[in-house]
Amino acid sequence: MASTPISPALMSHLQLGMQHLQTGNVREADAEFRQALELDENNVQANYACALASYQFNRLTEAEQFLRRVIQLQPYFYPAFNTLGITLRAAGNDAEGIAALEHALEINGDYAEAQFNLALAFADISERAKAINLYRRVLTLKPDFTPALTNLGNLLRAENEFDEALVLLQKAKNNSPHTGSAEINMALVLTDLGRYPEAIAAGERATKLEPALFESWEALGHAQLLAGDSGRGVVSLARANELHPNVPQLQYDLGVALIANGDLASGRATLDVVAGLRPEWIKVLFERDLALPPLYENQHHIATSRAAWIAGLEKIEARLFDGKDWSIDEAMTAVSAHSAFYLNYQDTDNTALQKRFARVVEYVVQRAYPQFTKPITWKSGAHGGRLRVGFTSAYLRKHSVGYFFGAWITELDQTKFESFVWHAGEISDAVTDKIRAKSAHFSAAPYNMARFAEAILVVKLDVLIHLDVGMHPHAQVLAAMRLAPIQCVAYGHPVTTGLASIDYYLSADAAEPENAQAVYSEKLIRLPKLGVCYPLPDISQRTLPDMLGKRKKPFLLCVQRLFKVLPHMDQLVAQIARQLPGCTMAFFASLSPSLNQSFVKRISGVMREHGVDPATTLQMLPSMTYAHFLGTVGAADLVLDTTHFSGGNSSFDTFAVGTPIIAYEGNMMRARQTSAMLRIMNIPELIADSDDAYVATVVALAKDPQRLRETRARIMTSRDALFNDASTVRALEKTLARITSHAR
């Protein structure tokens, strides 16, 4: 039924009502619209206007009645279907609401408002692909529509499409530059991309713009925590919990941050609360019961922490292996986010525990991805032609993994081997670019684990080499699958994986003791020397920081991160300082003020016991640029390598500038990398194998300036033996040819 022509009086009521509605005066608008309806109850505009006012008053049933009257009067009035869809969804009727929105688009396929509302509906019911497509359609019609830019960006984040998400969220921020929500979204996506300084800056802006929003502090806290600044991360996440209390996910995040900051008691107590609220969250068990402190108080603390870790593993084994009361999704979340990383910095053989932890990972992965844990149906070399060799890592960049193993890819003989490289990290740089350019096939690894595994399987590799299992939890999940007939792991993290799916461990002959096979579940392959073709660093950029201008001599420096400095080393440092009165003992501080305070307190107490004044001896150096790091290392008289877990990347840097390192050689590979470098350079006198020998070697050399100069000169003339050694890549090629030929 068509409505009669609109009278001037009716039009006046509608216009005045719309003015009231636009300014938020809904009551006045409703009154004007109802007067218009009294003048003509069949007027489409009057009925539609009354529906809008009723919706604003949350009188959803009344709004629906007005809208159905509009549709009856004018069946092709598509705005009414759009508003009906919104109204029905607000009333909890998603199915009919979606149908109404779809009908609006059947009438007008370019109706951006209905596209946007339908995208919201699909996103709410987890139909992400449909929502993403609709948001893209909205943006073709309205390229600067900020809500669509924001929502599409956040959906793409959820799909791990971080690069495109960043572009969209940056554009949304440019449209609304002074809103806290825009900064929150930027902080989140920059964190996803591993661009932590930028993420922190965005989070800080969000907390200033919207200090009462818990999401501002949550985003900032996540960025700080992942950047290694656990101290500030705790503060930010605690504030988020104050603003939005009793939320399990926020409490979980705070508990994890407290543990990372060394406050295990508070962290575990917080996670206890979460476990009570969300007993199905197995990730809580991993974070709470397998927590290890980043800094130990003394040797007894190591022993008790280790015992607690073992007890925690037993709880997890009992929970998982009985096959009850856990979901595959929850268990995968846990094993994808937690590794036994800190365990392997203790001064003990962890092979048995590493195997037990690996059984847990395997058990979950086999149930989550049975299709990727079956035996491979082809043999190495069965396809003929070049051997297909795959490499996976999250650290193919300016990182120890990229420097150690990048040449395994870039120098591989492309006439004999076809390289397939999957970079699973968020950060790319010049090292990544070089590897990409020299790879036959280079891909950014899918963030979805099933898609990642399928991408590897479809290639039908002859050999798959995981470069750093143990450093990033995702790597252990992928390594627990069977994706190639021969699977190897490199010593990016120099500890056995314990996984039955890994056939060979590619290690360094110079760094392995005679009986090394005993600590590996894989078959050990000892590549010559260090097994790597490490690039000589560009030391021309080194500069001395101003803070080092007036240091005391001799200047002794430990360049390792504080979690590698065990209490055992405090005793050695104190003994050295006692015999070198007036020396400077310098360490690099972490980003956590509380951890730094704990370390200073611990080592200062030991120094005082030995009659050494820490106030005049101990120096904590801040984080610095690589150029300043090289300058600082070059200015040191001696570098003291840590006991039980030696330097790797840092030792290469130190020898590049000619500074002597005193190595404490242990009985496992992880404590022998620096000593291996010294033997390769034929300077074995800098290697100690006991506490007394370590102290004596440091003191004797520090007291002999002439010998120090001579040692520096020897390092500079012999360091070429350490760098750019392509013979190790040739050895790798022979190894790959041999193990694949045996498998045929």
XYZ file of C-alpha atoms in Angstrom:
744
model
C 0.000 0.000 0.000
C 1.489 3.336 -1.016
C 1.490 6.188 1.463
C -0.185 9.473 0.686
C 1.952 12.490 -0.225
C 3.825 13.957 2.737
C 2.158 17.066 4.100
C 4.234 20.076 5.208
C 3.229 19.403 8.830
C 4.327 15.758 8.678
C 7.596 16.732 6.997
C 8.221 19.325 9.694
C 7.790 16.735 12.454
C 10.146 14.306 10.660
C 12.822 16.932 10.091
C 12.675 18.230 13.653
C 12.702 14.677 14.988
C 15.794 13.782 12.944
C 17.578 16.852 14.283
C 16.804 15.727 17.830
C 17.928 12.165 17.033
C 21.256 13.348 15.586
C 21.972 15.419 18.699
C 21.083 12.569 21.056
C 17.715 13.914 22.196
C 15.918 10.631 21.624
C 12.878 11.429 23.760
C 12.116 14.616 21.811
C 12.779 12.806 18.532
C 10.370 10.024 19.455
C 7.654 12.557 20.277
C 8.033 14.303 16.907
C 8.053 10.990 14.994
C 4.880 9.807 16.707
C 3.127 13.078 15.858
C 4.135 12.511 12.237
C 2.727 8.973 12.420
C -0.575 10.323 13.791
C -0.861 12.459 10.686
C -0.346 9.427 8.398
C -0.064 5.955 9.923
C 0.878 4.497 6.514
C 3.765 6.834 5.868
C 6.960 4.819 5.321
C 9.295 7.515 6.624
C 7.241 8.046 9.773
C 7.149 4.332 10.577
C 10.870 3.988 9.885
C 11.683 7.010 12.043
C 9.615 5.576 14.918
C 11.557 2.299 14.544
C 14.838 4.179 14.872
C 13.693 5.927 18.047
C 12.309 2.699 19.535
C 15.631 0.969 18.846
C 17.478 3.783 20.625
C 15.178 3.287 23.621
C 15.964 -0.480 23.456
C 12.261 -1.200 22.827
C 13.286 -3.913 20.398
C 9.903 -5.611 19.960
C 8.274 -2.280 19.139
C 11.118 -1.406 16.742
C 10.679 -4.740 14.967
C 6.926 -4.097 14.588
C 7.534 -0.674 13.020
C 10.157 -2.131 10.655
C 7.912 -4.970 9.515
C 5.207 -2.370 8.855
C 7.706 -0.417 6.723
C 8.594 -3.546 4.740
C 4.931 -4.313 4.247
C 4.378 -0.810 2.894
C 7.539 -0.752 0.781
C 9.117 -4.213 0.246
C 12.226 -2.851 -1.497
C 13.108 -0.292 1.167
C 16.518 -1.856 1.918
C 17.437 0.433 4.895
C 14.519 -1.163 6.760
C 15.980 -4.643 6.251
C 19.338 -3.377 7.470
C 17.834 -1.896 10.633
C 15.659 -4.968 11.132
C 18.781 -7.118 10.993
C 20.444 -5.013 13.663
C 17.314 -5.072 15.811
C 16.845 -8.829 15.588
C 20.494 -9.442 16.455
C 20.209 -7.092 19.433
C 17.279 -9.211 20.594
C 19.431 -12.344 20.360
C 18.044 -13.649 17.074
C 21.230 -13.935 14.986
C 19.846 -16.226 12.304
C 16.895 -13.991 11.353
C 19.034 -10.888 11.785
C 21.594 -12.192 9.303
C 18.820 -13.166 6.890
C 17.417 -9.612 7.038
C 20.842 -8.092 6.367
C 21.413 -10.466 3.470
C 18.005 -9.453 2.046
C 19.059 -5.788 2.201
C 22.065 -6.673 0.074
C 19.923 -8.675 -2.355
C 18.030 -5.444 -3.013
C 21.147 -3.258 -3.108
C 24.440 -5.122 -3.345
C 26.442 -1.919 -2.884
C 24.781 -0.905 0.363
C 27.915 -0.427 2.483
C 26.073 -0.071 5.790
C 24.428 -3.482 5.424
C 27.738 -5.006 4.320
C 29.368 -3.622 7.449
C 26.596 -4.844 9.770
C 26.574 -8.269 8.158
C 30.357 -8.457 8.595
C 29.875 -7.690 12.296
C 27.312 -10.481 12.512
C 29.543 -13.061 10.838
C 32.504 -12.065 13.001
C 30.371 -12.536 16.119
C 29.546 -16.111 15.124
C 33.168 -16.848 14.154
C 32.538 -16.855 10.410
C 35.761 -14.914 9.906
C 36.255 -15.576 6.201
C 32.791 -14.200 5.366
C 33.344 -11.198 7.622
C 36.706 -10.448 6.036
C 35.239 -10.563 2.523
C 32.423 -8.227 3.514
C 34.761 -5.712 5.129
C 36.830 -5.728 1.949
C 33.663 -4.937 -0.041
C 32.872 -2.076 2.342
C 36.324 -0.599 1.827
C 36.019 -0.705 -1.957
C 32.988 1.553 -1.554
C 34.249 3.610 1.404
C 38.074 3.347 1.499
C 38.448 5.613 4.526
C 35.676 4.114 6.650
C 37.527 3.837 9.949
C 35.351 1.187 11.654
C 35.777 -1.145 8.671
C 39.538 -0.513 8.578
C 39.771 -1.251 12.289
C 37.580 -4.335 12.297
C 39.194 -5.838 9.213
C 42.640 -5.155 10.653
C 41.761 -6.914 13.897
C 40.223 -9.870 12.067
C 43.356 -10.250 9.966
C 45.385 -10.180 13.192
C 43.282 -13.088 14.430
C 44.125 -14.892 11.165
C 47.833 -14.104 11.689
C 47.923 -11.884 8.599
C 49.898 -9.280 10.499
C 51.456 -7.306 7.654
C 48.148 -6.432 5.998
C 46.574 -5.834 9.404
C 49.268 -3.265 10.178
C 48.531 -1.317 6.976
C 44.815 -1.169 7.755
C 45.208 -0.293 11.426
C 47.765 2.392 10.602
C 45.300 3.933 8.159
C 42.557 3.789 10.791
C 44.883 5.511 13.251
C 45.697 8.217 10.701
C 41.964 8.860 10.376
C 41.573 9.127 14.171
C 45.040 10.101 15.406
C 44.117 10.980 18.966
C 42.055 7.993 20.080
C 43.203 5.429 22.585
C 41.549 2.536 20.761
C 43.581 3.225 17.624
C 46.803 3.200 19.645
C 45.754 -0.030 21.385
C 45.227 -1.728 18.038
C 48.586 -0.463 16.804
C 50.316 -1.733 19.937
C 48.778 -5.171 19.467
C 49.706 -5.616 15.813
C 53.211 -4.227 16.304
C 53.664 -6.721 19.130
C 52.496 -9.488 16.787
C 55.163 -8.378 14.314
C 57.896 -8.369 16.951
C 58.382 -4.602 16.644
C 58.432 -4.190 20.386
C 59.857 -0.653 20.812
C 57.174 0.722 18.484
C 54.523 -1.386 20.208
C 55.578 -0.053 23.606
C 55.445 3.526 22.310
C 51.911 2.945 20.973
C 50.872 1.351 24.266
C 52.245 4.276 26.233
C 50.293 6.698 24.048
C 47.163 4.597 24.640
C 47.583 4.756 28.413
C 47.878 8.536 28.232
C 44.856 8.933 25.965
C 42.683 6.329 27.739
C 44.171 5.700 31.199
C 40.912 4.196 32.481
C 40.775 1.523 29.765
C 42.233 -1.789 30.919
C 42.930 -2.626 27.265
C 45.487 0.208 27.129
C 47.509 -1.249 29.993
C 47.026 -4.796 28.742
C 48.457 -3.969 25.311
C 51.367 -2.075 26.854
C 52.103 -4.873 29.312
C 52.211 -7.530 26.599
C 54.631 -5.494 24.508
C 56.875 -4.807 27.490
C 56.913 -8.447 28.539
C 57.789 -9.757 25.081
C 60.474 -7.093 24.741
C 62.117 -8.564 27.842
C 61.099 -5.747 30.176
C 59.258 -7.982 32.624
C 59.474 -5.437 35.439
C 57.464 -2.798 33.627
C 55.266 -5.505 32.125
C 54.218 -6.530 35.630
C 53.318 -2.937 36.515
C 51.215 -2.468 33.376
C 49.403 -5.800 33.637
C 48.752 -5.241 37.352
C 47.096 -1.939 36.440
C 44.959 -3.712 33.817
C 43.814 -6.166 36.497
C 42.948 -3.311 38.864
C 40.783 -1.680 36.216
C 39.131 -4.935 35.153
C 39.386 -7.399 38.055
C 38.599 -11.108 38.184
C 39.157 -11.751 34.471
C 40.967 -15.104 34.077
C 42.932 -14.158 30.947
C 44.206 -10.934 32.503
C 45.100 -12.775 35.695
C 46.908 -15.426 33.654
C 48.929 -12.778 31.818
C 49.892 -11.148 35.093
C 50.931 -14.489 36.589
C 53.176 -15.222 33.600
C 54.721 -11.750 33.853
C 55.417 -12.119 37.572
C 57.211 -15.417 36.959
C 59.241 -13.919 34.105
C 60.252 -11.138 36.482
C 61.522 -13.646 39.036
C 58.636 -13.424 41.510
C 57.640 -17.071 41.297
C 55.666 -17.072 44.553
C 53.316 -14.268 43.469
C 53.127 -15.618 39.927
C 52.164 -19.091 41.078
C 49.621 -17.696 43.533
C 48.016 -15.697 40.739
C 47.947 -18.733 38.468
C 46.423 -20.787 41.293
C 43.425 -18.471 41.144
C 43.196 -18.885 37.372
C 43.414 -22.677 37.702
C 40.427 -22.595 40.035
C 38.405 -20.477 37.631
C 39.504 -22.247 34.454
C 40.513 -25.828 35.333
C 40.463 -26.753 31.638
C 43.331 -24.352 30.885
C 46.276 -26.760 30.772
C 48.508 -23.831 29.853
C 48.224 -22.748 33.492
C 49.901 -25.982 34.598
C 52.770 -25.475 32.163
C 53.386 -21.890 33.254
C 52.890 -22.518 36.984
C 54.341 -25.978 37.516
C 57.216 -25.762 35.030
C 58.256 -22.286 36.108
C 61.955 -21.739 36.693
C 63.469 -18.537 38.043
C 65.464 -16.431 35.590
C 67.967 -15.858 38.391
C 68.964 -18.265 41.159
C 69.799 -17.139 44.682
C 72.318 -19.918 45.400
C 73.110 -23.553 44.610
C 70.351 -24.766 46.948
C 67.870 -22.633 45.009
C 68.879 -24.436 41.811
C 68.282 -27.811 43.455
C 64.858 -26.896 44.867
C 63.780 -25.264 41.601
C 64.811 -28.349 39.689
C 62.889 -30.601 42.064
C 59.806 -28.394 41.693
C 60.117 -28.534 37.892
C 60.263 -32.344 37.973
C 57.241 -32.486 40.266
C 55.404 -30.152 37.900
C 56.233 -32.343 34.923
C 54.861 -35.338 36.801
C 51.568 -33.480 37.356
C 51.311 -32.659 33.676
C 52.141 -36.232 32.668
C 49.451 -37.534 34.993
C 46.903 -35.034 33.664
C 47.594 -35.760 29.999
C 48.461 -39.435 29.879
C 45.335 -40.639 31.677
C 43.376 -39.377 28.674
C 40.757 -37.536 30.702
C 39.723 -33.999 31.507
C 41.610 -32.130 28.806
C 40.946 -30.885 25.322
C 43.313 -31.096 22.391
C 42.985 -27.374 21.697
C 43.902 -26.441 25.266
C 46.853 -28.832 25.297
C 48.121 -27.497 21.968
C 47.927 -23.960 23.333
C 50.149 -25.099 26.192
C 52.836 -26.930 24.211
C 52.887 -24.154 21.596
C 53.737 -21.569 24.246
C 56.129 -23.295 26.649
C 59.503 -24.978 26.248
C 62.100 -26.310 28.686
C 64.373 -23.373 27.824
C 65.557 -22.314 31.310
C 66.040 -25.915 32.445
C 69.053 -26.242 30.195
C 70.917 -23.359 31.802
C 71.272 -25.385 34.994
C 74.634 -27.062 35.552
C 73.296 -30.610 35.147
C 72.753 -33.196 32.429
C 69.082 -32.814 31.478
C 68.890 -35.507 28.812
C 66.424 -37.709 30.691
C 64.184 -34.762 31.566
C 64.375 -33.402 28.033
C 63.144 -36.765 26.733
C 60.276 -36.801 29.223
C 59.225 -33.300 28.244
C 59.456 -34.329 24.590
C 57.079 -37.257 25.255
C 54.500 -34.756 26.504
C 54.872 -32.632 23.378
C 54.680 -35.693 21.121
C 51.613 -37.039 22.910
C 49.707 -33.797 22.339
C 50.898 -33.254 18.759
C 50.027 -36.821 17.738
C 46.456 -36.281 18.907
C 46.106 -32.797 17.505
C 47.681 -33.573 14.124
C 47.532 -37.323 13.456
C 47.829 -36.656 9.728
C 51.286 -35.140 10.282
C 52.725 -37.826 12.546
C 52.321 -40.798 10.233
C 55.288 -42.435 8.460
C 56.362 -40.742 5.238
C 55.307 -42.553 2.072
C 58.402 -41.706 -0.022
C 62.129 -42.265 0.347
C 64.895 -39.685 0.135
C 66.046 -39.186 -3.441
C 63.128 -41.115 -4.886
C 62.190 -38.211 -7.167
C 65.653 -38.032 -8.783
C 67.547 -34.831 -9.480
C 68.809 -32.426 -6.834
C 68.298 -33.299 -3.171
C 65.495 -31.254 -1.697
C 66.615 -29.823 1.638
C 64.261 -27.862 3.860
C 65.208 -25.398 6.609
C 62.918 -23.966 9.285
C 63.600 -21.271 11.862
C 62.007 -18.280 13.549
C 65.374 -16.494 13.680
C 66.670 -16.139 10.127
C 67.778 -12.593 10.850
C 70.417 -10.702 12.843
C 70.402 -13.341 15.537
C 72.762 -16.093 16.614
C 70.773 -18.622 14.549
C 70.917 -16.478 11.419
C 74.652 -15.905 11.835
C 75.509 -19.513 12.735
C 73.458 -21.303 10.100
C 72.632 -18.746 7.422
C 75.524 -19.972 5.260
C 74.147 -23.520 5.349
C 71.502 -22.036 3.060
C 73.309 -19.283 1.184
C 76.448 -21.321 0.396
C 74.712 -24.608 -0.412
C 75.659 -25.924 -3.859
C 72.529 -25.198 -5.876
C 73.592 -27.601 -8.630
C 73.254 -30.510 -6.210
C 70.743 -29.269 -3.657
C 67.409 -27.495 -3.954
C 66.765 -25.425 -0.824
C 63.329 -24.792 0.636
C 63.335 -22.242 3.453
C 60.494 -21.350 5.822
C 61.057 -18.263 7.968
C 58.713 -18.563 10.945
C 59.718 -15.301 12.644
C 58.000 -11.930 12.672
C 61.200 -9.924 12.114
C 63.103 -9.713 8.832
C 66.243 -7.720 8.081
C 69.344 -7.701 5.877
C 70.309 -11.229 6.958
C 66.829 -12.441 6.030
C 67.104 -10.698 2.668
C 70.412 -12.409 1.898
C 69.018 -15.832 2.775
C 65.909 -15.138 0.695
C 68.021 -14.111 -2.309
C 70.189 -17.257 -2.140
C 67.345 -19.731 -1.516
C 65.762 -21.695 -4.333
C 62.449 -21.340 -2.490
C 61.847 -18.954 0.425
C 58.534 -18.537 2.222
C 57.211 -16.771 5.259
C 55.914 -19.696 7.259
C 52.136 -19.778 7.779
C 51.237 -18.906 11.357
C 48.681 -21.687 11.329
C 50.569 -24.853 12.290
C 48.508 -27.191 10.124
C 49.037 -24.991 7.068
C 52.751 -24.799 7.878
C 53.049 -28.575 8.087
C 51.067 -29.045 4.883
C 53.313 -26.551 3.069
C 56.333 -28.665 4.003
C 54.704 -32.005 3.200
C 53.593 -30.999 -0.267
C 57.203 -30.319 -1.319
C 58.246 -33.932 -0.594
C 61.618 -33.057 0.870
C 64.520 -35.461 1.111
C 65.807 -33.873 4.321
C 64.276 -31.358 6.734
C 66.587 -29.411 9.056
C 65.161 -27.571 12.061
C 67.726 -24.971 13.077
C 66.656 -23.984 16.597
C 64.334 -26.420 18.365
C 64.201 -25.434 22.022
C 64.341 -21.673 21.531
C 60.832 -20.997 20.239
C 58.027 -23.292 21.494
C 56.419 -23.431 18.052
C 59.560 -25.114 16.715
C 59.150 -28.082 19.052
C 55.594 -28.625 17.823
C 56.690 -28.710 14.187
C 59.686 -30.911 15.023
C 57.390 -33.452 16.715
C 55.761 -34.109 13.325
C 57.061 -36.369 10.573
C 57.270 -34.152 7.492
C 60.263 -35.663 5.671
C 61.879 -39.104 5.503
C 64.993 -37.721 7.221
C 64.711 -35.012 9.869
C 67.636 -33.226 11.503
C 68.148 -30.532 14.095
C 71.006 -28.052 14.306
C 72.479 -26.764 17.540
C 70.705 -23.405 17.541
C 69.856 -24.426 21.097
C 72.653 -26.863 21.992
C 70.577 -29.512 23.761
C 68.947 -32.710 22.537
C 65.338 -32.359 21.470
C 64.419 -35.743 22.974
C 61.960 -36.175 20.080
C 61.604 -39.548 18.374
C 60.788 -37.723 15.132
C 64.291 -36.212 14.853
C 66.790 -38.614 13.313
C 70.078 -36.697 13.435
C 71.676 -33.967 15.545
C 74.056 -31.773 13.508
C 76.716 -30.560 15.918
C 80.285 -29.249 16.031
C 83.120 -31.740 16.349
C 85.416 -29.219 18.054
C 82.841 -28.541 20.773
C 81.738 -32.089 21.548
C 83.457 -34.311 24.135
C 84.452 -37.851 23.272
C 81.361 -39.519 24.765
C 78.894 -36.926 23.457
C 76.373 -39.378 21.971
C 75.215 -40.272 25.480
C 73.394 -36.936 25.896
C 71.485 -37.066 22.599
C 68.360 -39.005 21.670
C 69.200 -38.317 18.018
C 72.140 -39.897 16.173
C 74.958 -37.387 16.593
C 76.729 -36.069 13.501
C 79.919 -34.149 14.273
C 80.559 -31.619 11.512
C 84.164 -30.372 11.288
C 85.347 -27.591 13.580
C 82.269 -25.619 14.658
C 80.251 -26.878 11.713
C 79.290 -23.351 10.656
C 80.485 -20.689 8.242
C 80.139 -17.690 10.546
C 80.479 -14.261 8.865
C 83.176 -11.909 10.119
C 81.392 -8.993 11.845
C 81.930 -5.476 10.559
C 83.927 -4.049 13.463
C 84.622 -0.714 11.756
C 81.413 0.669 13.261
C 82.470 0.097 16.889
C 82.447 3.121 19.166
C 83.162 3.492 22.864
C 80.194 4.612 25.002
C 80.790 7.717 27.118
C 80.101 5.750 30.314
C 83.316 3.787 29.832
C 85.561 6.807 29.608
C 86.798 6.601 33.230
C 86.816 2.918 34.052
C 89.254 1.295 36.460
C 91.853 -1.170 35.208
C 91.999 -4.013 34.669
C 88.579 -3.928 33.068
C 87.023 -7.405 33.154
C 83.736 -7.956 31.355
C 81.112 -10.702 31.235
C 78.949 -10.294 28.149
C 76.464 -13.104 28.841
C 72.876 -12.499 29.895
C 72.291 -12.651 33.625
C 70.317 -15.908 33.571
C 73.516 -17.618 32.350
C 75.497 -16.317 35.343
C 74.911 -19.029 37.932
C 75.782 -18.578 41.638
C 78.825 -20.779 41.074
C 80.384 -18.020 38.986
C 79.904 -15.416 41.747
C 82.543 -17.235 43.780
C 85.016 -17.171 40.907
C 84.419 -13.504 40.178
C 84.902 -12.609 43.848
C 88.144 -14.594 44.051
C 89.449 -12.874 40.922
C 88.506 -9.431 42.230
C 90.241 -10.113 45.545
C 93.479 -10.896 43.692
C 93.124 -7.887 41.370
C 92.582 -4.930 43.733
C 91.070 -1.930 41.978
C 89.726 -3.896 39.010
C 86.338 -3.365 37.380
C 83.993 -6.333 37.084
C 81.293 -5.419 34.569
C 78.083 -7.195 33.576
C 75.298 -6.246 31.199
C 72.050 -5.468 33.002
C 68.757 -6.996 31.911
C 65.698 -4.902 31.100
C 64.123 -5.869 34.431
C 65.128 -3.544 37.299
C 64.100 -6.121 39.898
C 66.230 -8.854 38.317
C 69.171 -6.473 38.180
C 68.706 -5.622 41.850
C 68.560 -9.313 42.758
C 71.726 -10.045 40.799
C 73.625 -7.122 42.325
C 72.506 -8.155 45.803
C 73.574 -11.768 45.235
C 77.004 -11.135 43.756
C 77.706 -8.205 46.095
C 77.157 -10.456 49.106
C 79.698 -12.959 47.783
C 82.171 -10.192 47.042
C 81.939 -8.883 50.587
C 82.541 -12.402 51.931
C 85.844 -12.330 50.035
C 86.776 -8.866 51.249
C 85.910 -7.102 47.997
C 83.980 -3.820 47.945
C 81.257 -4.177 45.292
C 80.634 -0.426 45.296
C 84.058 0.191 43.757
C 84.363 -3.060 41.799
C 81.009 -4.035 40.315
C 79.617 -2.162 37.317
C 76.300 -2.860 35.622
C 76.190 -1.734 32.001
C 72.905 -0.790 30.314
C 71.608 -2.138 27.032
C 73.442 -0.549 24.140
C 73.673 -0.462 20.382
C 75.706 -3.095 18.563
C 78.353 -0.483 17.723
C 78.677 0.427 21.417
C 78.702 -3.263 22.360
C 81.642 -3.909 20.045
C 83.398 -0.830 21.418
C 82.835 -1.980 24.997
C 84.072 -5.496 24.297
C 87.091 -4.097 22.486
C 87.910 -1.884 25.470
C 87.846 -4.782 27.928
C 91.146 -6.282 29.011
C 89.544 -9.699 29.360
C 86.122 -11.223 28.816
C 85.030 -13.819 31.375
C 82.999 -16.584 29.805
C 80.223 -18.088 31.907
C 80.536 -21.518 33.438
C 78.264 -24.407 32.369
C 76.882 -22.543 29.309
C 79.428 -20.712 27.218
C 79.083 -17.835 24.829
C 78.394 -18.463 21.153
C 77.461 -15.442 19.080
C 79.013 -13.095 21.665
C 82.291 -15.045 21.624
C 82.536 -14.649 17.848
C 81.999 -10.890 18.293
C 84.617 -10.716 21.043
C 87.277 -12.542 19.055
C 86.476 -10.365 16.021
C 87.720 -7.297 17.946
C 90.683 -9.215 19.391
C 89.731 -9.334 23.065
C 90.826 -12.497 24.916
C 88.158 -14.682 26.516
C 88.879 -16.994 29.411
C 86.778 -20.100 28.791
C 85.585 -22.532 31.453
C 85.225 -25.809 29.563
C 82.493 -28.158 30.743
C 81.631 -31.721 29.832
C 78.730 -30.947 27.464
C 78.604 -29.082 24.187
C 76.757 -26.108 25.607
C 79.761 -25.382 27.843
C 82.401 -25.848 25.137
C 81.715 -23.449 22.257
C 84.170 -20.761 23.349
C 86.869 -23.286 24.195
C 86.353 -24.830 20.735
C 86.989 -21.417 19.156
C 90.184 -21.013 21.168
C 91.453 -24.419 20.046
C 90.650 -23.641 16.421
C 92.761 -20.459 16.790
C 95.452 -22.500 18.575
C 95.249 -20.492 21.820
C 94.410 -23.312 24.268
C 96.112 -21.649 27.231
C 92.996 -19.485 27.708
C 90.908 -22.599 28.457
C 90.317 -23.645 32.077
C 88.731 -26.878 33.267
C 88.417 -26.174 36.998
C 87.629 -23.323 39.385
C 91.261 -22.897 40.433
C 92.495 -22.966 36.849
C 89.890 -20.407 35.777
C 90.784 -17.947 38.531
C 94.505 -18.435 38.057
C 94.316 -17.951 34.273
C 92.325 -14.724 34.579
C 94.538 -13.244 37.302
C 97.830 -14.131 35.620
C 96.833 -12.654 32.284
C 95.232 -9.528 33.792
C 98.459 -8.799 35.693
C 100.640 -9.093 32.597
C 100.004 -6.176 30.177
C 102.678 -7.367 27.766
C 101.134 -10.830 27.527
C 97.701 -9.264 27.096
C 98.961 -7.293 24.101
C 100.599 -10.386 22.639
C 97.430 -12.424 23.120
C 95.356 -9.776 21.397
C 97.782 -9.819 18.489
C 97.587 -13.621 18.251
C 93.794 -13.478 18.171
C 93.790 -10.892 15.394
C 96.208 -12.933 13.269
C 94.474 -16.271 13.849
C 90.798 -15.255 13.947
C 90.381 -15.966 10.214
C 90.254 -19.631 11.153
C 86.911 -18.908 12.859
C 85.162 -16.911 10.157
C 83.796 -17.488 6.664
C 84.903 -21.123 6.620
C 82.987 -22.529 3.647
C 84.621 -25.947 4.147
C 82.037 -26.629 6.838
C 79.240 -26.186 4.276
C 81.013 -28.652 1.970
C 81.094 -31.082 4.902
C 77.366 -30.534 5.444
C 76.733 -31.297 1.773
C 78.666 -34.575 2.020
C 76.751 -35.456 5.180
C 73.386 -34.834 3.523
C 74.380 -36.903 0.499
C 75.546 -39.745 2.753
C 72.517 -39.953 5.051
C 70.072 -39.756 2.134
C 71.902 -42.441 0.184
C 71.764 -44.757 3.210
C 68.022 -44.203 3.459
C 67.275 -45.350 -0.099
